[in-house]
Amino acid sequence: MYEYKAKLDRVIDGDTIDVIIDLGFKMTTNQRVRFLDIDTDEIHSVKHDTEEYKRGLITKKFVEKRFAENGNEFIVRTRKGRITGKYGRYLCEIVLGDNTMTLNEQLNKEGYAKKL
């Protein structure tokens, strides 16, 4: 497992974010990452009058709130071997400073996401 300090750039939806990852030695990389092992309702590929879209927006707002509560700074964890998903995004666990579980686990536990 690899861990990096990161800063939120923007929340795309409930399980995808744009991040600035600190690689050390004053080097950073901007990446779009997907939360490992969970799936949330979509907001980009569904009609805006659907229940899925409404649930997706609620989840996105919850994710934005959780990052804001932590100053938009966090740790991204990647696992050795399973690095990218179907669309080439890095698959990561998100570790916020104020919680003992990952954001991935919290989204699943609180009903915002389904475990894959």
XYZ file of C-alpha atoms in Angstrom:
116
model
C 0.000 0.000 0.000
C 1.181 3.514 -0.831
C 0.125 6.698 0.964
C 0.360 10.287 -0.247
C -0.696 13.642 1.164
C -3.289 15.251 -1.061
C -5.453 18.327 -1.445
C -8.909 18.369 -2.983
C -9.271 20.227 -6.275
C -12.951 19.390 -6.839
C -15.597 16.756 -6.263
C -16.886 15.254 -9.518
C -19.517 13.011 -7.941
C -19.927 10.810 -4.876
C -17.044 8.479 -5.707
C -14.769 10.516 -8.001
C -12.612 13.543 -7.184
C -9.865 15.642 -8.735
C -6.867 15.867 -6.416
C -3.441 17.408 -6.156
C -1.133 14.698 -4.835
C 2.101 15.621 -3.046
C 4.854 13.313 -4.291
C 7.504 14.870 -2.053
C 10.493 17.043 -2.959
C 8.075 19.872 -3.928
C 6.613 17.758 -6.750
C 2.871 17.335 -7.228
C 0.578 15.658 -9.730
C -3.037 16.437 -10.552
C -5.131 13.281 -10.885
C -8.734 12.186 -11.128
C -9.241 9.364 -8.625
C -12.094 7.006 -7.900
C -12.897 5.697 -4.447
C -11.815 2.073 -4.137
C -14.376 -0.704 -3.596
C -17.533 1.449 -3.597
C -20.063 2.779 -6.096
C -22.385 5.759 -5.648
C -25.365 6.982 -7.650
C -24.500 8.821 -10.866
C -25.138 12.477 -11.642
C -23.502 12.849 -15.056
C -24.946 10.044 -17.175
C -28.546 10.087 -15.939
C -31.541 12.352 -16.467
C -31.840 15.138 -13.915
C -35.415 14.256 -12.984
C -34.536 10.741 -11.751
C -34.229 9.518 -8.173
C -30.702 8.298 -8.925
C -29.651 11.835 -9.891
C -31.193 13.280 -6.713
C -29.435 10.677 -4.530
C -26.196 11.323 -6.428
C -26.374 15.050 -5.667
C -27.016 14.354 -1.984
C -23.954 12.094 -1.902
C -21.801 14.657 -3.730
C -22.788 17.343 -1.208
C -21.993 14.992 1.681
C -18.531 14.290 0.198
C -17.881 18.026 -0.316
C -18.895 18.663 3.309
C -16.607 15.931 4.662
C -13.619 17.335 2.765
C -14.409 20.911 3.871
C -14.568 19.757 7.500
C -10.970 18.572 7.077
C -9.603 21.656 5.316
C -9.694 19.809 1.970
C -6.505 17.972 2.974
C -6.293 14.204 3.338
C -4.298 11.064 2.597
C -4.830 8.978 -0.539
C -3.980 5.299 -0.279
C -3.432 3.093 -3.286
C -3.022 -0.648 -3.193
C -0.196 -2.467 -4.844
C -1.405 -4.373 -7.889
C -4.849 -2.830 -8.382
C -3.967 0.695 -9.384
C -6.439 1.926 -12.014
C -10.022 1.177 -12.900
C -12.027 0.836 -16.076
C -11.583 4.477 -17.139
C -7.925 4.805 -16.139
C -8.585 6.608 -12.856
C -6.457 5.699 -9.864
C -8.423 3.633 -7.333
C -7.863 5.021 -3.839
C -8.930 4.940 -0.244
C -9.474 8.404 1.209
C -8.273 8.988 4.769
C -9.624 12.128 6.433
C -7.917 13.398 9.568
C -11.031 13.434 11.758
C -12.138 9.832 11.288
C -10.926 6.360 12.190
C -12.459 4.840 9.054
C -11.803 5.798 5.447
C -14.274 8.013 3.611
C -14.924 4.975 1.406
C -16.027 2.975 4.458
C -18.062 5.877 5.832
C -19.976 6.298 2.556
C -20.794 2.597 2.569
C -21.705 2.461 6.265
C -23.990 5.506 6.086
C -25.812 4.229 2.992
C -24.432 6.653 0.412
C -22.577 3.898 -1.482
C -22.709 0.230 -2.346
C -19.700 -1.970 -1.703
C -18.200 -3.498 -4.840
